[in-house]
JSON list of C-alpha atoms in Angstrom, two decimals:
[
{"chain": "A", "resi": 1, "resn": "MET", "atom": "CA", "xyz": [82.06, 88.11, 73.30]},
{"chain": "A", "resi": 2, "resn": "PRO", "atom": "CA", "xyz": [82.50, 87.80, 69.72]},
{"chain": "A", "resi": 3, "resn": "ARG", "atom": "CA", "xyz": [86.77, 87.77, 69.19]},
{"chain": "A", "resi": 4, "resn": "ASP", "atom": "CA", "xyz": [86.92, 90.90, 67.85]},
{"chain": "A", "resi": 5, "resn": "HIS", "atom": "CA", "xyz": [85.65, 92.21, 71.47]},
{"chain": "A", "resi": 6, "resn": "ARG", "atom": "CA", "xyz": [82.80, 93.97, 69.46]},
{"chain": "A", "resi": 7, "resn": "PRO", "atom": "CA", "xyz": [80.35, 95.07, 71.97]},
{"chain": "A", "resi": 8, "resn": "SER", "atom": "CA", "xyz": [76.38, 93.85, 71.30]},
{"chain": "A", "resi": 9, "resn": "LYS", "atom": "CA", "xyz": [75.45, 97.66, 71.61]},
{"chain": "A", "resi": 10, "resn": "ASN", "atom": "CA", "xyz": [76.93, 100.83, 70.53]},
{"chain": "A", "resi": 11, "resn": "VAL", "atom": "CA", "xyz": [79.98, 102.36, 72.76]},
{"chain": "A", "resi": 12, "resn": "ARG", "atom": "CA", "xyz": [79.56, 106.11, 73.98]},
{"chain": "A", "resi": 13, "resn": "VAL", "atom": "CA", "xyz": [82.80, 107.51, 73.45]},
{"chain": "A", "resi": 14, "resn": "LEU", "atom": "CA", "xyz": [84.12, 111.16, 74.63]},
{"chain": "A", "resi": 15, "resn": "LEU", "atom": "CA", "xyz": [86.78, 112.80, 72.87]},
{"chain": "A", "resi": 16, "resn": "ALA", "atom": "CA", "xyz": [89.09, 114.91, 74.29]},
{"chain": "A", "resi": 17, "resn": "GLU", "atom": "CA", "xyz": [91.57, 116.93, 72.12]},
{"chain": "A", "resi": 18, "resn": "ASP", "atom": "CA", "xyz": [92.43, 120.50, 72.06]},
{"chain": "A", "resi": 19, "resn": "GLN", "atom": "CA", "xyz": [93.46, 120.61, 68.29]},
{"chain": "A", "resi": 20, "resn": "GLY", "atom": "CA", "xyz": [90.33, 120.93, 66.54]},
{"chain": "A", "resi": 21, "resn": "MET", "atom": "CA", "xyz": [91.59, 119.20, 62.92]},
{"chain": "A", "resi": 22, "resn": "MET", "atom": "CA", "xyz": [92.50, 116.86, 65.15]},
{"chain": "A", "resi": 23, "resn": "ARG", "atom": "CA", "xyz": [89.34, 116.20, 66.87]},
{"chain": "A", "resi": 24, "resn": "GLY", "atom": "CA", "xyz": [87.04, 116.13, 64.05]},
{"chain": "A", "resi": 25, "resn": "ALA", "atom": "CA", "xyz": [89.12, 113.88, 62.02]},
{"chain": "A", "resi": 26, "resn": "LEU", "atom": "CA", "xyz": [88.97, 111.23, 65.14]},
{"chain": "A", "resi": 27, "resn": "ALA", "atom": "CA", "xyz": [85.54, 111.74, 65.57]},
{"chain": "A", "resi": 28, "resn": "LEU", "atom": "CA", "xyz": [84.97, 111.63, 61.99]},
{"chain": "A", "resi": 29, "resn": "LEU", "atom": "CA", "xyz": [86.68, 108.16, 61.74]},
{"chain": "A", "resi": 30, "resn": "LEU", "atom": "CA", "xyz": [85.83, 106.76, 64.61]},
{"chain": "A", "resi": 31, "resn": "GLY", "atom": "CA", "xyz": [82.00, 107.85, 63.98]},
{"chain": "A", "resi": 32, "resn": "MET", "atom": "CA", "xyz": [82.29, 105.37, 60.04]},
{"chain": "A", "resi": 33, "resn": "GLU", "atom": "CA", "xyz": [82.39, 102.28, 63.23]},
{"chain": "A", "resi": 34, "resn": "ALA", "atom": "CA", "xyz": [79.66, 100.67, 63.19]},
{"chain": "A", "resi": 35, "resn": "ASP", "atom": "CA", "xyz": [79.36, 99.99, 66.68]},
{"chain": "A", "resi": 36, "resn": "LEU", "atom": "CA", "xyz": [81.28, 103.21, 68.18]},
{"chain": "A", "resi": 37, "resn": "GLU", "atom": "CA", "xyz": [79.39, 106.64, 68.84]},
{"chain": "A", "resi": 38, "resn": "VAL", "atom": "CA", "xyz": [81.38, 109.63, 70.17]},
{"chain": "A", "resi": 39, "resn": "VAL", "atom": "CA", "xyz": [78.62, 111.54, 72.27]},
{"chain": "A", "resi": 40, "resn": "ALA", "atom": "CA", "xyz": [80.92, 114.12, 72.99]},
{"chain": "A", "resi": 41, "resn": "GLN", "atom": "CA", "xyz": [84.08, 116.27, 72.18]},
{"chain": "A", "resi": 42, "resn": "VAL", "atom": "CA", "xyz": [85.75, 118.82, 74.36]},
{"chain": "A", "resi": 43, "resn": "ALA", "atom": "CA", "xyz": [89.06, 120.61, 73.52]},
{"chain": "A", "resi": 44, "resn": "ALA", "atom": "CA", "xyz": [90.39, 121.70, 77.07]},
{"chain": "A", "resi": 45, "resn": "GLY", "atom": "CA", "xyz": [90.80, 119.01, 80.29]},
{"chain": "A", "resi": 46, "resn": "ASP", "atom": "CA", "xyz": [89.02, 120.83, 82.46]},
{"chain": "A", "resi": 47, "resn": "ALA", "atom": "CA", "xyz": [85.50, 120.02, 80.71]},
{"chain": "A", "resi": 48, "resn": "ILE", "atom": "CA", "xyz": [86.13, 116.32, 80.72]},
{"chain": "A", "resi": 49, "resn": "VAL", "atom": "CA", "xyz": [84.69, 115.65, 83.69]},
{"chain": "A", "resi": 50, "resn": "ASP", "atom": "CA", "xyz": [81.58, 117.65, 83.36]},
{"chain": "A", "resi": 51, "resn": "ALA", "atom": "CA", "xyz": [81.50, 116.51, 80.25]},
{"chain": "A", "resi": 52, "resn": "ALA", "atom": "CA", "xyz": [81.51, 112.86, 81.15]},
{"chain": "A", "resi": 53, "resn": "LEU", "atom": "CA", "xyz": [79.14, 113.70, 83.73]},
{"chain": "A", "resi": 54, "resn": "THR", "atom": "CA", "xyz": [76.32, 114.95, 81.55]},
{"chain": "A", "resi": 55, "resn": "HIS", "atom": "CA", "xyz": [76.85, 112.56, 78.71]},
{"chain": "A", "resi": 56, "resn": "ARG", "atom": "CA", "xyz": [77.69, 108.92, 80.71]},
{"chain": "A", "resi": 57, "resn": "PRO", "atom": "CA", "xyz": [80.73, 107.51, 77.78]},
{"chain": "A", "resi": 58, "resn": "ASP", "atom": "CA", "xyz": [81.64, 103.91, 78.32]},
{"chain": "A", "resi": 59, "resn": "VAL", "atom": "CA", "xyz": [85.43, 105.60, 77.31]},
{"chain": "A", "resi": 60, "resn": "ALA", "atom": "CA", "xyz": [86.99, 108.54, 77.63]},
{"chain": "A", "resi": 61, "resn": "LEU", "atom": "CA", "xyz": [89.93, 108.87, 74.92]},
{"chain": "A", "resi": 62, "resn": "LEU", "atom": "CA", "xyz": [91.71, 111.54, 76.25]},
{"chain": "A", "resi": 63, "resn": "ASP", "atom": "CA", "xyz": [94.87, 113.71, 74.91]},
{"chain": "A", "resi": 64, "resn": "ILE", "atom": "CA", "xyz": [97.43, 114.57, 77.63]},
{"chain": "A", "resi": 65, "resn": "GLU", "atom": "CA", "xyz": [98.59, 118.17, 77.26]},
{"chain": "A", "resi": 66, "resn": "LEU", "atom": "CA", "xyz": [95.17, 119.97, 77.17]},
{"chain": "A", "resi": 67, "resn": "PRO", "atom": "CA", "xyz": [94.20, 123.33, 78.76]},
{"chain": "A", "resi": 68, "resn": "GLY", "atom": "CA", "xyz": [93.08, 124.26, 81.61]},
{"chain": "A", "resi": 69, "resn": "MET", "atom": "CA", "xyz": [93.92, 120.91, 83.41]},
{"chain": "A", "resi": 70, "resn": "SER", "atom": "CA", "xyz": [96.19, 117.78, 81.69]},
{"chain": "A", "resi": 71, "resn": "GLY", "atom": "CA", "xyz": [94.38, 114.67, 80.53]},
{"chain": "A", "resi": 72, "resn": "LEU", "atom": "CA", "xyz": [96.74, 112.90, 82.67]},
{"chain": "A", "resi": 73, "resn": "ASP", "atom": "CA", "xyz": [95.10, 114.72, 86.01]},
{"chain": "A", "resi": 74, "resn": "ALA", "atom": "CA", "xyz": [91.48, 114.43, 84.30]},
{"chain": "A", "resi": 75, "resn": "ALA", "atom": "CA", "xyz": [91.48, 110.75, 84.22]},
{"chain": "A", "resi": 76, "resn": "ALA", "atom": "CA", "xyz": [92.56, 110.72, 88.08]},
{"chain": "A", "resi": 77, "resn": "GLU", "atom": "CA", "xyz": [89.38, 113.30, 88.58]},
{"chain": "A", "resi": 78, "resn": "LEU", "atom": "CA", "xyz": [86.80, 110.49, 85.96]},
{"chain": "A", "resi": 79, "resn": "ARG", "atom": "CA", "xyz": [87.99, 107.39, 88.31]},
{"chain": "A", "resi": 80, "resn": "GLU", "atom": "CA", "xyz": [86.34, 109.26, 91.72]},
{"chain": "A", "resi": 81, "resn": "GLN", "atom": "CA", "xyz": [83.44, 110.82, 89.76]},
{"chain": "A", "resi": 82, "resn": "VAL", "atom": "CA", "xyz": [82.81, 108.51, 86.99]},
{"chain": "A", "resi": 83, "resn": "PRO", "atom": "CA", "xyz": [84.12, 105.09, 87.80]},
{"chain": "A", "resi": 84, "resn": "ASP", "atom": "CA", "xyz": [82.39, 103.35, 84.99]},
{"chain": "A", "resi": 85, "resn": "CYS", "atom": "CA", "xyz": [84.19, 105.07, 82.17]},
{"chain": "A", "resi": 86, "resn": "ARG", "atom": "CA", "xyz": [86.86, 103.49, 81.36]},
{"chain": "A", "resi": 87, "resn": "VAL", "atom": "CA", "xyz": [89.97, 105.75, 80.05]},
{"chain": "A", "resi": 88, "resn": "LEU", "atom": "CA", "xyz": [92.05, 105.43, 77.34]},
{"chain": "A", "resi": 89, "resn": "ILE", "atom": "CA", "xyz": [94.83, 107.90, 76.77]},
{"chain": "A", "resi": 90, "resn": "LEU", "atom": "CA", "xyz": [95.82, 109.00, 73.27]},
{"chain": "A", "resi": 91, "resn": "THR", "atom": "CA", "xyz": [98.89, 111.18, 73.01]},
{"chain": "A", "resi": 92, "resn": "THR", "atom": "CA", "xyz": [101.65, 112.21, 70.47]},
{"chain": "A", "resi": 93, "resn": "PHE", "atom": "CA", "xyz": [104.09, 112.12, 73.09]},
{"chain": "A", "resi": 94, "resn": "GLY", "atom": "CA", "xyz": [105.10, 108.38, 73.83]},
{"chain": "A", "resi": 95, "resn": "ARG", "atom": "CA", "xyz": [107.28, 109.25, 77.18]},
{"chain": "A", "resi": 96, "resn": "PRO", "atom": "CA", "xyz": [107.75, 106.52, 79.70]},
{"chain": "A", "resi": 97, "resn": "GLY", "atom": "CA", "xyz": [107.19, 109.02, 82.69]},
{"chain": "A", "resi": 98, "resn": "TYR", "atom": "CA", "xyz": [103.41, 109.58, 80.97]},
{"chain": "A", "resi": 99, "resn": "LEU", "atom": "CA", "xyz": [102.81, 106.28, 80.88]},
{"chain": "A", "resi": 100, "resn": "ARG", "atom": "CA", "xyz": [103.76, 105.52, 84.80]},
{"chain": "A", "resi": 101, "resn": "ARG", "atom": "CA", "xyz": [101.56, 108.49, 85.34]},
{"chain": "A", "resi": 102, "resn": "ALA", "atom": "CA", "xyz": [98.71, 107.36, 83.74]},
{"chain": "A", "resi": 103, "resn": "MET", "atom": "CA", "xyz": [98.58, 103.91, 85.12]},
{"chain": "A", "resi": 104, "resn": "GLU", "atom": "CA", "xyz": [98.34, 105.30, 88.17]},
{"chain": "A", "resi": 105, "resn": "ALA", "atom": "CA", "xyz": [95.31, 108.20, 87.58]},
{"chain": "A", "resi": 106, "resn": "GLY", "atom": "CA", "xyz": [93.69, 105.03, 86.35]},
{"chain": "A", "resi": 107, "resn": "ALA", "atom": "CA", "xyz": [93.83, 104.87, 82.87]},
{"chain": "A", "resi": 108, "resn": "ALA", "atom": "CA", "xyz": [92.56, 101.71, 80.65]},
{"chain": "A", "resi": 109, "resn": "GLY", "atom": "CA", "xyz": [94.80, 102.44, 77.80]},
{"chain": "A", "resi": 110, "resn": "PHE", "atom": "CA", "xyz": [97.90, 104.75, 76.54]},
{"chain": "A", "resi": 111, "resn": "LEU", "atom": "CA", "xyz": [98.14, 104.50, 72.99]},
{"chain": "A", "resi": 112, "resn": "VAL", "atom": "CA", "xyz": [100.29, 107.07, 70.57]},
{"chain": "A", "resi": 113, "resn": "LYS", "atom": "CA", "xyz": [98.36, 108.81, 67.92]},
{"chain": "A", "resi": 114, "resn": "ASP", "atom": "CA", "xyz": [100.22, 107.21, 65.20]},
{"chain": "A", "resi": 115, "resn": "GLY", "atom": "CA", "xyz": [98.25, 104.13, 64.61]},
{"chain": "A", "resi": 116, "resn": "PRO", "atom": "CA", "xyz": [95.82, 103.22, 62.61]},
{"chain": "A", "resi": 117, "resn": "VAL", "atom": "CA", "xyz": [92.16, 103.85, 63.61]},
{"chain": "A", "resi": 118, "resn": "GLU", "atom": "CA", "xyz": [91.62, 100.60, 63.12]},
{"chain": "A", "resi": 119, "resn": "GLU", "atom": "CA", "xyz": [93.76, 99.55, 66.12]},
{"chain": "A", "resi": 120, "resn": "LEU", "atom": "CA", "xyz": [92.58, 102.71, 68.02]},
{"chain": "A", "resi": 121, "resn": "ALA", "atom": "CA", "xyz": [88.79, 101.52, 67.51]},
{"chain": "A", "resi": 122, "resn": "ALA", "atom": "CA", "xyz": [89.72, 97.51, 67.89]},
{"chain": "A", "resi": 123, "resn": "ALA", "atom": "CA", "xyz": [91.46, 99.25, 72.12]},
{"chain": "A", "resi": 124, "resn": "ILE", "atom": "CA", "xyz": [88.51, 100.72, 72.48]},
{"chain": "A", "resi": 125, "resn": "ARG", "atom": "CA", "xyz": [86.22, 97.63, 72.48]},
{"chain": "A", "resi": 126, "resn": "ARG", "atom": "CA", "xyz": [89.13, 95.94, 74.50]},
{"chain": "A", "resi": 127, "resn": "VAL", "atom": "CA", "xyz": [89.38, 98.19, 77.54]},
{"chain": "A", "resi": 128, "resn": "LEU", "atom": "CA", "xyz": [85.75, 97.35, 77.81]},
{"chain": "A", "resi": 129, "resn": "THR", "atom": "CA", "xyz": [86.47, 93.94, 78.66]},
{"chain": "A", "resi": 130, "resn": "GLY", "atom": "CA", "xyz": [88.57, 94.77, 81.28]},
{"chain": "A", "resi": 131, "resn": "GLU", "atom": "CA", "xyz": [91.88, 94.36, 79.35]},
{"chain": "A", "resi": 132, "resn": "THR", "atom": "CA", "xyz": [94.87, 96.90, 79.70]},
{"chain": "A", "resi": 133, "resn": "VAL", "atom": "CA", "xyz": [96.03, 98.25, 76.20]},
{"chain": "A", "resi": 134, "resn": "ILE", "atom": "CA", "xyz": [99.33, 99.73, 75.87]},
{"chain": "A", "resi": 135, "resn": "ASP", "atom": "CA", "xyz": [101.22, 100.41, 73.18]},
{"chain": "A", "resi": 136, "resn": "PRO", "atom": "CA", "xyz": [103.92, 97.87, 73.20]},
{"chain": "A", "resi": 137, "resn": "ALA", "atom": "CA", "xyz": [107.05, 100.18, 72.82]},
{"chain": "A", "resi": 138, "resn": "LEU", "atom": "CA", "xyz": [106.21, 102.49, 74.90]},
{"chain": "A", "resi": 139, "resn": "ALA", "atom": "CA", "xyz": [105.52, 99.99, 77.68]},
{"chain": "A", "resi": 140, "resn": "ALA", "atom": "CA", "xyz": [109.33, 98.29, 77.30]},
{"chain": "A", "resi": 141, "resn": "ALA", "atom": "CA", "xyz": [110.64, 101.62, 77.32]},
{"chain": "A", "resi": 142, "resn": "ALA", "atom": "CA", "xyz": [108.58, 102.23, 80.52]},
{"chain": "A", "resi": 143, "resn": "LEU", "atom": "CA", "xyz": [110.12, 99.26, 82.39]},
{"chain": "A", "resi": 144, "resn": "SER", "atom": "CA", "xyz": [113.97, 100.22, 81.18]},
{"chain": "A", "resi": 145, "resn": "ALA", "atom": "CA", "xyz": [113.33, 103.91, 82.59]},
{"chain": "A", "resi": 146, "resn": "GLY", "atom": "CA", "xyz": [111.86, 103.19, 86.20]},
{"chain": "A", "resi": 147, "resn": "PRO", "atom": "CA", "xyz": [110.27, 105.55, 87.89]},
{"chain": "A", "resi": 148, "resn": "SER", "atom": "CA", "xyz": [110.37, 109.29, 88.51]},
{"chain": "A", "resi": 149, "resn": "PRO", "atom": "CA", "xyz": [113.04, 110.37, 90.68]},
{"chain": "A", "resi": 150, "resn": "LEU", "atom": "CA", "xyz": [111.44, 114.02, 91.38]},
{"chain": "A", "resi": 151, "resn": "THR", "atom": "CA", "xyz": [109.25, 114.25, 94.64]},
{"chain": "A", "resi": 152, "resn": "ALA", "atom": "CA", "xyz": [105.28, 115.74, 93.96]},
{"chain": "A", "resi": 153, "resn": "ARG", "atom": "CA", "xyz": [107.18, 119.09, 95.61]},
{"chain": "A", "resi": 154, "resn": "GLU", "atom": "CA", "xyz": [109.67, 119.45, 93.55]},
{"chain": "A", "resi": 155, "resn": "CYS", "atom": "CA", "xyz": [107.23, 118.74, 90.75]},
{"chain": "A", "resi": 156, "resn": "ASP", "atom": "CA", "xyz": [105.78, 121.81, 91.85]},
{"chain": "A", "resi": 157, "resn": "VAL", "atom": "CA", "xyz": [108.72, 124.15, 91.77]},
{"chain": "A", "resi": 158, "resn": "LEU", "atom": "CA", "xyz": [110.00, 122.88, 88.19]},
{"chain": "A", "resi": 159, "resn": "LYS", "atom": "CA", "xyz": [105.76, 123.53, 86.91]},
{"chain": "A", "resi": 160, "resn": "ALA", "atom": "CA", "xyz": [105.87, 126.92, 88.90]},
{"chain": "A", "resi": 161, "resn": "SER", "atom": "CA", "xyz": [108.93, 127.93, 87.49]},
{"chain": "A", "resi": 162, "resn": "VAL", "atom": "CA", "xyz": [107.17, 128.46, 83.86]},
{"chain": "A", "resi": 163, "resn": "ASP", "atom": "CA", "xyz": [107.43, 131.56, 81.91]},
{"chain": "A", "resi": 164, "resn": "GLY", "atom": "CA", "xyz": [110.48, 133.12, 84.14]},
{"chain": "A", "resi": 165, "resn": "ALA", "atom": "CA", "xyz": [109.24, 133.08, 87.44]},
{"chain": "A", "resi": 166, "resn": "THR", "atom": "CA", "xyz": [111.21, 133.94, 90.63]},
{"chain": "A", "resi": 167, "resn": "VAL", "atom": "CA", "xyz": [111.83, 132.37, 92.98]},
{"chain": "A", "resi": 168, "resn": "ALA", "atom": "CA", "xyz": [109.87, 134.86, 95.25]},
{"chain": "A", "resi": 169, "resn": "ASP", "atom": "CA", "xyz": [107.17, 134.29, 92.49]},
{"chain": "A", "resi": 170, "resn": "ILE", "atom": "CA", "xyz": [107.57, 130.33, 93.20]},
{"chain": "A", "resi": 171, "resn": "ALA", "atom": "CA", "xyz": [107.26, 130.59, 96.84]},
{"chain": "A", "resi": 172, "resn": "GLY", "atom": "CA", "xyz": [104.15, 132.69, 96.98]},
{"chain": "A", "resi": 173, "resn": "LYS", "atom": "CA", "xyz": [102.15, 130.92, 94.27]},
{"chain": "A", "resi": 174, "resn": "LEU", "atom": "CA", "xyz": [103.28, 127.58, 96.60]},
{"chain": "A", "resi": 175, "resn": "HIS", "atom": "CA", "xyz": [103.06, 129.09, 99.75]},
{"chain": "A", "resi": 176, "resn": "LEU", "atom": "CA", "xyz": [106.64, 128.47, 100.67]},
{"chain": "A", "resi": 177, "resn": "SER", "atom": "CA", "xyz": [109.55, 130.45, 101.84]},
{"chain": "A", "resi": 178, "resn": "GLU", "atom": "CA", "xyz": [112.14, 131.44, 99.49]},
{"chain": "A", "resi": 179, "resn": "SER", "atom": "CA", "xyz": [114.66, 128.60, 100.49]},
{"chain": "A", "resi": 180, "resn": "THR", "atom": "CA", "xyz": [112.58, 126.27, 100.70]},
{"chain": "A", "resi": 181, "resn": "VAL", "atom": "CA", "xyz": [111.98, 126.73, 97.04]},
{"chain": "A", "resi": 182, "resn": "ARG", "atom": "CA", "xyz": [115.36, 126.96, 96.34]},
{"chain": "A", "resi": 183, "resn": "ASN", "atom": "CA", "xyz": [116.52, 123.48, 97.83]},
{"chain": "A", "resi": 184, "resn": "TYR", "atom": "CA", "xyz": [113.81, 122.18, 96.01]},
{"chain": "A", "resi": 185, "resn": "LEU", "atom": "CA", "xyz": [114.75, 123.24, 93.02]},
{"chain": "A", "resi": 186, "resn": "SER", "atom": "CA", "xyz": [118.14, 122.38, 93.48]},
{"chain": "A", "resi": 187, "resn": "SER", "atom": "CA", "xyz": [117.50, 119.00, 94.62]},
{"chain": "A", "resi": 188, "resn": "ALA", "atom": "CA", "xyz": [115.31, 119.06, 91.41]},
{"chain": "A", "resi": 189, "resn": "ILE", "atom": "CA", "xyz": [118.12, 120.18, 88.99]},
{"chain": "A", "resi": 190, "resn": "GLY", "atom": "CA", "xyz": [120.38, 117.57, 90.70]},
{"chain": "A", "resi": 191, "resn": "LYS", "atom": "CA", "xyz": [118.14, 114.75, 90.58]},
{"chain": "A", "resi": 192, "resn": "THR", "atom": "CA", "xyz": [117.79, 115.48, 86.63]},
{"chain": "A", "resi": 193, "resn": "GLY", "atom": "CA", "xyz": [121.26, 116.07, 85.57]},
{"chain": "A", "resi": 194, "resn": "THR", "atom": "CA", "xyz": [120.93, 119.37, 84.35]},
{"chain": "A", "resi": 195, "resn": "ARG", "atom": "CA", "xyz": [122.82, 122.97, 84.94]},
{"chain": "A", "resi": 196, "resn": "ASN", "atom": "CA", "xyz": [119.90, 125.40, 86.22]},
{"chain": "A", "resi": 197, "resn": "ARG", "atom": "CA", "xyz": [115.72, 125.20, 86.85]},
{"chain": "A", "resi": 198, "resn": "MET", "atom": "CA", "xyz": [115.26, 125.25, 83.01]},
{"chain": "A", "resi": 199, "resn": "GLU", "atom": "CA", "xyz": [116.80, 122.77, 82.04]},
{"chain": "A", "resi": 200, "resn": "ALA", "atom": "CA", "xyz": [115.91, 120.91, 84.60]},
{"chain": "A", "resi": 201, "resn": "MET", "atom": "CA", "xyz": [111.71, 121.59, 83.31]},
{"chain": "A", "resi": 202, "resn": "ARG", "atom": "CA", "xyz": [112.93, 120.79, 79.73]},
{"chain": "A", "resi": 203, "resn": "GLU", "atom": "CA", "xyz": [114.20, 117.50, 81.14]},
{"chain": "A", "resi": 204, "resn": "ALA", "atom": "CA", "xyz": [111.71, 116.76, 83.46]},
{"chain": "A", "resi": 205, "resn": "ARG", "atom": "CA", "xyz": [108.70, 117.34, 80.48]},
{"chain": "A", "resi": 206, "resn": "GLN", "atom": "CA", "xyz": [111.01, 115.19, 78.22]},
{"chain": "A", "resi": 207, "resn": "GLN", "atom": "CA", "xyz": [110.85, 112.23, 80.61]},
{"chain": "A", "resi": 208, "resn": "GLY", "atom": "CA", "xyz": [106.80, 112.57, 81.43]},
{"chain": "A", "resi": 209, "resn": "TRP", "atom": "CA", "xyz": [107.61, 113.56, 84.97]},
{"chain": "A", "resi": 210, "resn": "LEU", "atom": "CA", "xyz": [105.92, 116.33, 84.82]}
]
């Protein structure tokens, strides 16, 4: 492999980004690299796996916050259904919790969007050689932040709290009793050091735990 990690054939890239202007700009810029070819573009997380099965990309470049399914959940599904596809998470939000979840989902890299496209292109080539590529500042922050204190069920209950959902609404959605929902909410509020469930949800999102 040459020193600049350029493969001998074009790298097929799937791009998942919900903002049309950003998606188009990324596709254009990556397409200007002689060895990269954007073979699929999707705007929703739940379209990622189908597009990957159809177009068989070498690398999937995924945003995190997507409609339908998050990029992190899609990364986990890609690992199961398209294991030969390497995943790079590219996000505006450099949150330590997101990095941990990305690695757990099998992502090969995690970069924030404010870097130059040349750096992104180099990262795409590097993950194909088996490397893991992580934004250095974010890696340091993730190590100092530690793992999420929330259990999976506490995360589920916080996610279900959006849009003013009542305890009864949450209980019905998650097939739990109302007392169990209250217990999970109380525990999540305590662990996040907040005063109520809405503050707990905001703090959890800010940390990248949801």
